[in-house]
PDB file of C-alpha atoms in Angstrom:
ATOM      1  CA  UNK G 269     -84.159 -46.081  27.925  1.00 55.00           C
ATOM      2  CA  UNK G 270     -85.765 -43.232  30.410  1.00 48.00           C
ATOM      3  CA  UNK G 271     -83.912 -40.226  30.079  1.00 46.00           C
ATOM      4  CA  UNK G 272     -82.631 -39.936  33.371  1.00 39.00           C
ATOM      5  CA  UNK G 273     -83.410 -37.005  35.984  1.00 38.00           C
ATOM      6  CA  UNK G 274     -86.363 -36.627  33.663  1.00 37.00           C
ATOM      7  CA  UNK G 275     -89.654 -36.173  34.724  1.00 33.00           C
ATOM      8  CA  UNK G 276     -91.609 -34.642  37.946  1.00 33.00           C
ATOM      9  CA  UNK G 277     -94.759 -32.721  38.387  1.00 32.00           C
ATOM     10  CA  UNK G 278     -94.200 -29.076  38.806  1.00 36.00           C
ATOM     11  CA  UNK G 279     -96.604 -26.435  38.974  1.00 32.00           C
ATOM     12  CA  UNK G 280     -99.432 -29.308  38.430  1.00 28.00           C
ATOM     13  CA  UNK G 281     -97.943 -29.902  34.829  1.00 30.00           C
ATOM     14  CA  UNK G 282     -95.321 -32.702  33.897  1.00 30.00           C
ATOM     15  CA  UNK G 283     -92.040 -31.175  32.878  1.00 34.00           C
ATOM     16  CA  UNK G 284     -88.462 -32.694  32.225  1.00 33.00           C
ATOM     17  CA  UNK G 285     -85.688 -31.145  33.625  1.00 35.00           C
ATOM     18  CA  UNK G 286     -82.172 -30.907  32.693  1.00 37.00           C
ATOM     19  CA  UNK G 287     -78.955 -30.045  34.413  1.00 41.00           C
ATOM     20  CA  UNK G 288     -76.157 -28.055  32.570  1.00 48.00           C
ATOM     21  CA  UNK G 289     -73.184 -28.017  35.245  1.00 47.00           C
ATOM     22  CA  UNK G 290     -71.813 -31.008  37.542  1.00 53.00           C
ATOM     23  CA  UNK G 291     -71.170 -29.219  40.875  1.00 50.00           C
ATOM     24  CA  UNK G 292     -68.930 -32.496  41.545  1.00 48.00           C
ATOM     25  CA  UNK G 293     -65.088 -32.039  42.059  1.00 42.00           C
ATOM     26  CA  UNK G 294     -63.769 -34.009  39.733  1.00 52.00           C
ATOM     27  CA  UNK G 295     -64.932 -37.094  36.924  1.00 65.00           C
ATOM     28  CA  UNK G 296     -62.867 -39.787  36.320  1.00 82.00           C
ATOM     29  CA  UNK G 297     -63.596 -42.119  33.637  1.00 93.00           C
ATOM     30  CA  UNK G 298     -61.509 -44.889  34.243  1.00 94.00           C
ATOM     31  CA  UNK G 299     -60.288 -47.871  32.066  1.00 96.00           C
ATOM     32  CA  UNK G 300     -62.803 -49.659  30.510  1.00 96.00           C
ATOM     33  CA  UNK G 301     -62.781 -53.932  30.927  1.00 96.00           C
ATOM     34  CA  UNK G 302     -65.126 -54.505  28.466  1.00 97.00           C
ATOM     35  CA  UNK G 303     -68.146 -53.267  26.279  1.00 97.00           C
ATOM     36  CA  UNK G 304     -71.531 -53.620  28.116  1.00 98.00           C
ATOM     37  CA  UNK G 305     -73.065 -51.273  25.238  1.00 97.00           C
ATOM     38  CA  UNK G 306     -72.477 -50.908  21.569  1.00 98.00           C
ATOM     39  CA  UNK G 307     -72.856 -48.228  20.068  1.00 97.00           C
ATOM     40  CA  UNK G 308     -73.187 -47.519  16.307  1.00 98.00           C
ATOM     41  CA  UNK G 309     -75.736 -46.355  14.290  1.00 98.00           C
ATOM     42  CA  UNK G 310     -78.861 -48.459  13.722  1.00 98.00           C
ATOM     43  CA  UNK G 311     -77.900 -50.664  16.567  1.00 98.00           C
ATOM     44  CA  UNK G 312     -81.738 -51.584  18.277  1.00 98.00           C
ATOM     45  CA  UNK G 313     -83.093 -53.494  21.105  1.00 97.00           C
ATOM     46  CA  UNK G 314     -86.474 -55.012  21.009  1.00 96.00           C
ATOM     47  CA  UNK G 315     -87.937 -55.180  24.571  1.00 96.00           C
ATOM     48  CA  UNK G 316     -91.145 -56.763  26.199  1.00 95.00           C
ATOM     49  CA  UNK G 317     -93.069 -55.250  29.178  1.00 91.00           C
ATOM     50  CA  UNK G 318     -96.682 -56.336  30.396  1.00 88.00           C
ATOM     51  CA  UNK G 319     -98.020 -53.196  28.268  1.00 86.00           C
ATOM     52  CA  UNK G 320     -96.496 -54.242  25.028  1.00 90.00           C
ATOM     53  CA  UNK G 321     -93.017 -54.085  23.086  1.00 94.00           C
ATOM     54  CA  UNK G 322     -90.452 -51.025  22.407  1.00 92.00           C
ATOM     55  CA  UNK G 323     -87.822 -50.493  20.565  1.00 94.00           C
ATOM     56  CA  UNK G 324     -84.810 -48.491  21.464  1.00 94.00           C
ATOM     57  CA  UNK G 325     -82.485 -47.074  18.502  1.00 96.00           C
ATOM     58  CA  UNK G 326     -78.794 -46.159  17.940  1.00 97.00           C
ATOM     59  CA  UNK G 327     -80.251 -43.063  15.227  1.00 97.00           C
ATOM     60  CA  UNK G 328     -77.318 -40.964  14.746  1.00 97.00           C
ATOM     61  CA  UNK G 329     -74.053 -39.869  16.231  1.00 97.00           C
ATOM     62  CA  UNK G 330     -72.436 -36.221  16.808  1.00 95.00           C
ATOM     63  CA  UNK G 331     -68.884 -34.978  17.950  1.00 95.00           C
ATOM     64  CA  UNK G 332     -69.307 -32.725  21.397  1.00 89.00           C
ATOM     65  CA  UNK G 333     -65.890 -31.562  22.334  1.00 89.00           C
ATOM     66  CA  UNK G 334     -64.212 -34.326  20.945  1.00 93.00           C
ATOM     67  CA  UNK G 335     -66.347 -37.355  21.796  1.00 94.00           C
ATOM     68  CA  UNK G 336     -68.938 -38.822  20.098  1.00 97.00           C
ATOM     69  CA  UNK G 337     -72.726 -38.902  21.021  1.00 96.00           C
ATOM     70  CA  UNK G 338     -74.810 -41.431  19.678  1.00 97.00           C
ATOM     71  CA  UNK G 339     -78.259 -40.142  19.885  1.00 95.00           C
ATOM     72  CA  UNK G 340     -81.099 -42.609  20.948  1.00 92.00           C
ATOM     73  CA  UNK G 341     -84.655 -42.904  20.116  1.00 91.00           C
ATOM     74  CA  UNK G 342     -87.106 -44.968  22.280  1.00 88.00           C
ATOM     75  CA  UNK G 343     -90.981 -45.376  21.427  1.00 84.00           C
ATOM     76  CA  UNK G 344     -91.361 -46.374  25.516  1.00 77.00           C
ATOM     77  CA  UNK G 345     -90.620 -42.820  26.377  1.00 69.00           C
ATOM     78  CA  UNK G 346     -90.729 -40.285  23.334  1.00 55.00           C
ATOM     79  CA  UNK G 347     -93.514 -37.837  25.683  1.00 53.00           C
ATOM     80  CA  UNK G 348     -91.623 -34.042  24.650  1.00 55.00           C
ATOM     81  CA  UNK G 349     -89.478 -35.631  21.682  1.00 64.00           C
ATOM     82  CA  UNK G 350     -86.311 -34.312  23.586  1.00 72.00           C
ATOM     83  CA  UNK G 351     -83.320 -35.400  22.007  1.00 81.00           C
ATOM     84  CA  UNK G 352     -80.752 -37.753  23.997  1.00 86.00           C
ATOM     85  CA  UNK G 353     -77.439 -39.227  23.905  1.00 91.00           C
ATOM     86  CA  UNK G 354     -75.205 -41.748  24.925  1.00 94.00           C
ATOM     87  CA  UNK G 355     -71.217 -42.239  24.841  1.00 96.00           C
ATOM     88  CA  UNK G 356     -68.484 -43.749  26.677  1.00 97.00           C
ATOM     89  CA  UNK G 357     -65.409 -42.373  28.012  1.00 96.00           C
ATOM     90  CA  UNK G 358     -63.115 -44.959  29.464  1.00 96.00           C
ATOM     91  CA  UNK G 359     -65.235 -47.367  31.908  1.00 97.00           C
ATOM     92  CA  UNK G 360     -67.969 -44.805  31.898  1.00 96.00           C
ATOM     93  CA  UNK G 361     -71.272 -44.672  30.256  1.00 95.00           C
ATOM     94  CA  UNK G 362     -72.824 -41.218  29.814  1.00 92.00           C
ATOM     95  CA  UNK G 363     -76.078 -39.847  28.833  1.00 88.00           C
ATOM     96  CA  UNK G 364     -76.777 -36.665  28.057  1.00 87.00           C
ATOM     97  CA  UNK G 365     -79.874 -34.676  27.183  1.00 79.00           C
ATOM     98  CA  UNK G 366     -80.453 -31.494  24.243  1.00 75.00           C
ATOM     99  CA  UNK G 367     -80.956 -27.803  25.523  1.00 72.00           C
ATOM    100  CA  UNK G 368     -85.176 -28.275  25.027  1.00 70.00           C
ATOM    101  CA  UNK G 369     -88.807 -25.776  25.406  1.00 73.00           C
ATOM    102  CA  UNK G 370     -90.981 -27.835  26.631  1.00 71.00           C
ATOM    103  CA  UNK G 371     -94.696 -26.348  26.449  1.00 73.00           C
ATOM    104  CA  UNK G 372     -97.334 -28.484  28.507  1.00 68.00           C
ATOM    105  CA  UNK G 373    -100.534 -27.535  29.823  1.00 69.00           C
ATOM    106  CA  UNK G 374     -99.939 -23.983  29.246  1.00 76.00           C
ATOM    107  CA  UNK G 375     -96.984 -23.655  30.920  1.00 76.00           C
ATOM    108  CA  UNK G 376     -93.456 -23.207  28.282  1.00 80.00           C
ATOM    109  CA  UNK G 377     -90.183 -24.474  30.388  1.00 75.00           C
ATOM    110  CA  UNK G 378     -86.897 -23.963  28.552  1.00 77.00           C
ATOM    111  CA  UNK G 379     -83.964 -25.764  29.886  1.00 70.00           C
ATOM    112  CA  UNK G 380     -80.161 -26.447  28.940  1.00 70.00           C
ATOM    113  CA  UNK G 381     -78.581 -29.952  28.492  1.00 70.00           C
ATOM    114  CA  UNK G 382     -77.631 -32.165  31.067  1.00 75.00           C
ATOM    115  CA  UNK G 383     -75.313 -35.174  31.223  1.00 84.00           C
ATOM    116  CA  UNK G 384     -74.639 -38.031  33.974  1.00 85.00           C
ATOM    117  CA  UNK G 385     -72.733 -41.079  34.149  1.00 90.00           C
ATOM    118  CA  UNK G 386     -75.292 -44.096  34.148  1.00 90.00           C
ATOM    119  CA  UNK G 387     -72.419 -46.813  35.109  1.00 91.00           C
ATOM    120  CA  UNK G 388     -68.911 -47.618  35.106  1.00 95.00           C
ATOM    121  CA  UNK G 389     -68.044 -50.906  34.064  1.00 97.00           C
ATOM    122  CA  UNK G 390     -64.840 -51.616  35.905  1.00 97.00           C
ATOM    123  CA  UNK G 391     -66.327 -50.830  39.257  1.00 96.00           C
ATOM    124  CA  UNK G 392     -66.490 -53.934  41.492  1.00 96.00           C
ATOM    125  CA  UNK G 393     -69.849 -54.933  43.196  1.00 97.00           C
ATOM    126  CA  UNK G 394     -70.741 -52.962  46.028  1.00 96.00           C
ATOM    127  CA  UNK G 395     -68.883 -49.676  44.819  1.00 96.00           C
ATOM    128  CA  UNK G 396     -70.745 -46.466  44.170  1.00 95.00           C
ATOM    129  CA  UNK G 397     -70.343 -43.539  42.514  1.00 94.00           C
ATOM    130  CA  UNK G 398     -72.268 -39.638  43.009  1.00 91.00           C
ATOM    131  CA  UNK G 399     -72.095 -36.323  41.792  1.00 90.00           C
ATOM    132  CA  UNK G 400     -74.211 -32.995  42.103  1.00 89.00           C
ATOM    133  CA  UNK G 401     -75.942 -30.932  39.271  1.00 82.00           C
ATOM    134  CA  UNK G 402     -77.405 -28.053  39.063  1.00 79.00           C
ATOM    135  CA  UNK G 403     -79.585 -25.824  36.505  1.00 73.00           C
ATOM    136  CA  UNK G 404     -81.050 -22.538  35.978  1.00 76.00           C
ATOM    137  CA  UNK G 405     -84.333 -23.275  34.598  1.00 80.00           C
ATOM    138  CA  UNK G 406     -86.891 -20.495  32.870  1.00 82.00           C
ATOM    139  CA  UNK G 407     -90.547 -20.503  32.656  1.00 78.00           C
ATOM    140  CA  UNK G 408     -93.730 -18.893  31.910  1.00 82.00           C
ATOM    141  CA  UNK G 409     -97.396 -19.123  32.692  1.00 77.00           C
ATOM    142  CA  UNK G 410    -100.328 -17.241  32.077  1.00 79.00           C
ATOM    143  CA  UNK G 411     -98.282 -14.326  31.229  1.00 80.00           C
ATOM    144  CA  UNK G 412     -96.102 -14.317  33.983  1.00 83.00           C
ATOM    145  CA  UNK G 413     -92.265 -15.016  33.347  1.00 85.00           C
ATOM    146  CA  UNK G 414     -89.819 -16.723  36.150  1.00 80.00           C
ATOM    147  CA  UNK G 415     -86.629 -18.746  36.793  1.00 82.00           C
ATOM    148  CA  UNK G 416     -85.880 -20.789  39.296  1.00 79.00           C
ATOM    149  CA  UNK G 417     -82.512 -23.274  39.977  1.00 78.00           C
ATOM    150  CA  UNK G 418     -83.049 -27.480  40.147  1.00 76.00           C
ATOM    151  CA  UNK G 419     -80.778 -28.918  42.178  1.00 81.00           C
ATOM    152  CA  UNK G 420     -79.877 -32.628  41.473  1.00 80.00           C
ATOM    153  CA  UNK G 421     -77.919 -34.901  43.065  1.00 87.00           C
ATOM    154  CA  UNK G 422     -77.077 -38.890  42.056  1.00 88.00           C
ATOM    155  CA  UNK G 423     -76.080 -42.194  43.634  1.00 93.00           C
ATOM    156  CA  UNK G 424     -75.120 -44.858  41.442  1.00 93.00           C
ATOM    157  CA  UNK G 425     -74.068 -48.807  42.816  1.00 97.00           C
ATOM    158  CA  UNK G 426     -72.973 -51.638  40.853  1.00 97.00           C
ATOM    159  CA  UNK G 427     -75.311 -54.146  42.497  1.00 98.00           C
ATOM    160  CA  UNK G 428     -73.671 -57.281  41.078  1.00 97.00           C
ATOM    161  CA  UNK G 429     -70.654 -57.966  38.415  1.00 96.00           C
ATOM    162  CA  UNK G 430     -70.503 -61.254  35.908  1.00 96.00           C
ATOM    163  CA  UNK G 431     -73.716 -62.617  36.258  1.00 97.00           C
ATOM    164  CA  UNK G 432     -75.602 -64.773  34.340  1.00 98.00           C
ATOM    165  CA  UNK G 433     -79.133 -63.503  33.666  1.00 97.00           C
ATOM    166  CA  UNK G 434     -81.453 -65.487  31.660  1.00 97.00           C
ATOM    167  CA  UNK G 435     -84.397 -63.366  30.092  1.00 96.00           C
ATOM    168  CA  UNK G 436     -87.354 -64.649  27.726  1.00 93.00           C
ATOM    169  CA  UNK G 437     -85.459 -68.195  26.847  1.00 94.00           C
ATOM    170  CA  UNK G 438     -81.771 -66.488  26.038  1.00 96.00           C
ATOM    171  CA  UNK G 439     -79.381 -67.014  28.764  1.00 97.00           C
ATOM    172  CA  UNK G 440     -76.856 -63.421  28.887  1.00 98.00           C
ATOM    173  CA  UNK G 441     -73.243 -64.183  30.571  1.00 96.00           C
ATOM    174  CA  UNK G 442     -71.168 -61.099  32.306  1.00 96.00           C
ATOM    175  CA  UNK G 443     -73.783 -59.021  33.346  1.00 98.00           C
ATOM    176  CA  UNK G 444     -73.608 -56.124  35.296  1.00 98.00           C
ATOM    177  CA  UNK G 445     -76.317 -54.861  37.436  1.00 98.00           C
ATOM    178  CA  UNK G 446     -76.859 -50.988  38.730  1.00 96.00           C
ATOM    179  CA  UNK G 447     -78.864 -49.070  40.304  1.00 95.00           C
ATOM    180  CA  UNK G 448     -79.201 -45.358  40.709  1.00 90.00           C
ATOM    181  CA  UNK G 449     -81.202 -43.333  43.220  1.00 89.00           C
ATOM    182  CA  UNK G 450     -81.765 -39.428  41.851  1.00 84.00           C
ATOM    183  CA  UNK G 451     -82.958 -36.742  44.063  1.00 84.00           C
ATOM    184  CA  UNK G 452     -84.689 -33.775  42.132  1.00 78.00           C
ATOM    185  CA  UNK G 453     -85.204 -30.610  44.376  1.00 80.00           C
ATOM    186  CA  UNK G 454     -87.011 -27.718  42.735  1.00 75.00           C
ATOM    187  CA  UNK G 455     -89.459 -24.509  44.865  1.00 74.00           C
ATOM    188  CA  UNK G 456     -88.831 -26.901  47.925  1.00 75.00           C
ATOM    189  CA  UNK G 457     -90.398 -30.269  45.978  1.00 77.00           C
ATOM    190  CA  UNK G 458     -88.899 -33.558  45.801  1.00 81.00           C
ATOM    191  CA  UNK G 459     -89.050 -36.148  43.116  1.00 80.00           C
ATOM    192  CA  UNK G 460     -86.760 -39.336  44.224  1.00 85.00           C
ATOM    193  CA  UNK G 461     -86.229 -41.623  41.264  1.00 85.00           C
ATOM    194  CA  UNK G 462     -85.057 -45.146  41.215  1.00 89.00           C
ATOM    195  CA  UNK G 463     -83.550 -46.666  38.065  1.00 90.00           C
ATOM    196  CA  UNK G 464     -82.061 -49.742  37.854  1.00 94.00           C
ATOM    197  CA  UNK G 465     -80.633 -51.675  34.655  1.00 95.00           C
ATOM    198  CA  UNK G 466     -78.558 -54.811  33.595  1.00 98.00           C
ATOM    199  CA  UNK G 467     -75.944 -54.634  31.003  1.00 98.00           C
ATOM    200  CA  UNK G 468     -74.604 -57.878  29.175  1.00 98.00           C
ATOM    201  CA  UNK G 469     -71.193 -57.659  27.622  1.00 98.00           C
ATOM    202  CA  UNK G 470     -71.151 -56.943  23.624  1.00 98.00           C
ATOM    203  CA  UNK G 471     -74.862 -56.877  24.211  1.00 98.00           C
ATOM    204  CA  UNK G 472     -75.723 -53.897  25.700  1.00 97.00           C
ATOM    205  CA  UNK G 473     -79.092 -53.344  27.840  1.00 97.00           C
ATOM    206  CA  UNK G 474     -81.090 -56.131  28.885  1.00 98.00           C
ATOM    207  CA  UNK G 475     -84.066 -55.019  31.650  1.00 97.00           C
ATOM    208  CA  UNK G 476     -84.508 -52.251  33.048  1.00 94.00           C
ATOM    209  CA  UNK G 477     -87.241 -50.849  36.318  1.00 92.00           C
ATOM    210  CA  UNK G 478     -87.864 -47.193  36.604  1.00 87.00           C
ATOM    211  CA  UNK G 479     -89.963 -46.272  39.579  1.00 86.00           C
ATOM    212  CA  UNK G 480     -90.554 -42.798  40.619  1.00 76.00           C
ATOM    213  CA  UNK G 481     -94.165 -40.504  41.532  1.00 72.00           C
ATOM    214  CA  UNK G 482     -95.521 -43.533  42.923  1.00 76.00           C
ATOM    215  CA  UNK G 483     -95.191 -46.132  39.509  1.00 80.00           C
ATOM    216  CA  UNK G 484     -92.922 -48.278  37.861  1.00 86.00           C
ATOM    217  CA  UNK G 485     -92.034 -49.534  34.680  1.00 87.00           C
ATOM    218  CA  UNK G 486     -90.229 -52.631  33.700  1.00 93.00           C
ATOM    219  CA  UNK G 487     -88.972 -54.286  30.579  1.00 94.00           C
ATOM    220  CA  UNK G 488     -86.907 -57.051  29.174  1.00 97.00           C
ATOM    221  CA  UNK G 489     -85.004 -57.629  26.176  1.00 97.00           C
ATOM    222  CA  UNK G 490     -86.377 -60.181  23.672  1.00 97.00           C
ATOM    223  CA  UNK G 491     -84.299 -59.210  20.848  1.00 96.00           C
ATOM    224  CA  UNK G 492     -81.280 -57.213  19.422  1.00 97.00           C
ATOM    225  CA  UNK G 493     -79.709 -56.506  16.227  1.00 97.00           C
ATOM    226  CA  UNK G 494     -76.104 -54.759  16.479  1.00 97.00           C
ATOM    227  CA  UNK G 495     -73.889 -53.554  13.707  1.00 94.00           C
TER     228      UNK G 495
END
């Protein structure tokens, strides 16, 4: 699964960034209505795309403040090997990112953690959710030492609730759609990233189309094994 609010080209060199504080007033969680994503370890989801299969992995699990983190590995987007997380609190789904260095094309970026609510399953169709972050991000190149401050801000929908999706041959009942829309300002750029995926109850993820910089990627699940 992308690592959301991840990647734009700054200073002509790819970097992911990372948010550390929610400038948002308050989070509520909710009550969840079902579970649209297990989550144990060594939990995996096989998907197709037109460039070949991935697999994304439940690999291990940690307590942060009282909650616990399953981290996730996924061979269709493993570029900086920057650890990432999911959980749920209530209705909502979280993922979160590690406090990375990054060091591409000469330029070293070191960031904090960031974590944003992907989707909240007991929203109704139509109903959105947003929130602000912000980060203090250092960086050096070719000797020369700075900071600057990303500013991020997030619009989530649920597009459609208990559908029926059928993908590769398996037909998927109570499914619910989303979509979010991330703005990424940094030194007056703009990265606008669109990310949309479909949840199936006791499933978990199903497809998933991440466009941003002018591409897109898509995928579909052809297989999962849960534990």
């Amino acid at each position: 699964m992308k690592k959301i609010v991840l990647a734009l080209l700054f200073v002509s060199a790819l970097f992911t960034t990372s948010c550390s504080s929610d400038d948002s007033n308050s989070v509520s969680y909710g009550e969840s209505t079902g579970n649209y994503w297990p989550m144990a370890i060594n939990n995996t989801w096989i998907f197709g795309s037109d460039i070949g299969n991935s697999e994304l992995k439940i690999i291990g699990s940690t307590v942060i403040n009282g909650t616990t983190y399953y981290e996730i590995s996924d061979q269709a987007d493993n570029v900086f090997g920057i650890q990432n997380w999911v959980a749920k609190k209530g209705a909502t789904y979280l993922q979160r990112t590690a406090d990375s260095s990054v060091n591409q094309e000469g330029i070293t970026m070191n960031m904090q953690g960031y974590e944003i609510p992907i989707f909240k399953d007991d929203l109704e169709a139509n109903t959105s959710w947003n929130g602000n972050l912000s980060s203090k991000i250092t960086y050096s190149f070719n000797g020369q030492n700075a900071s600057t401050t990303a500013k991020i801000k997030y619009t989530g929908t649920i597009l459609e609730k208990n559908s029926t999706v059928v993908l590769n041959g398996i037909t998927y009942p109570d499914v619910i759609k989303t979509k979010t829309i991330v703005e990424m300002k940094i030194l007056e750029q703009t990265v606008i990233i669109d990310l949309q995926y479909w949840f199936a109850k006791d499933v978990g993820p199903i497809w998933e189309n991440t466009s941003y910089n002018g591409s897109t990627q898509e995928r579909a699940l052809i297989n999962h094994i849960l534990h």
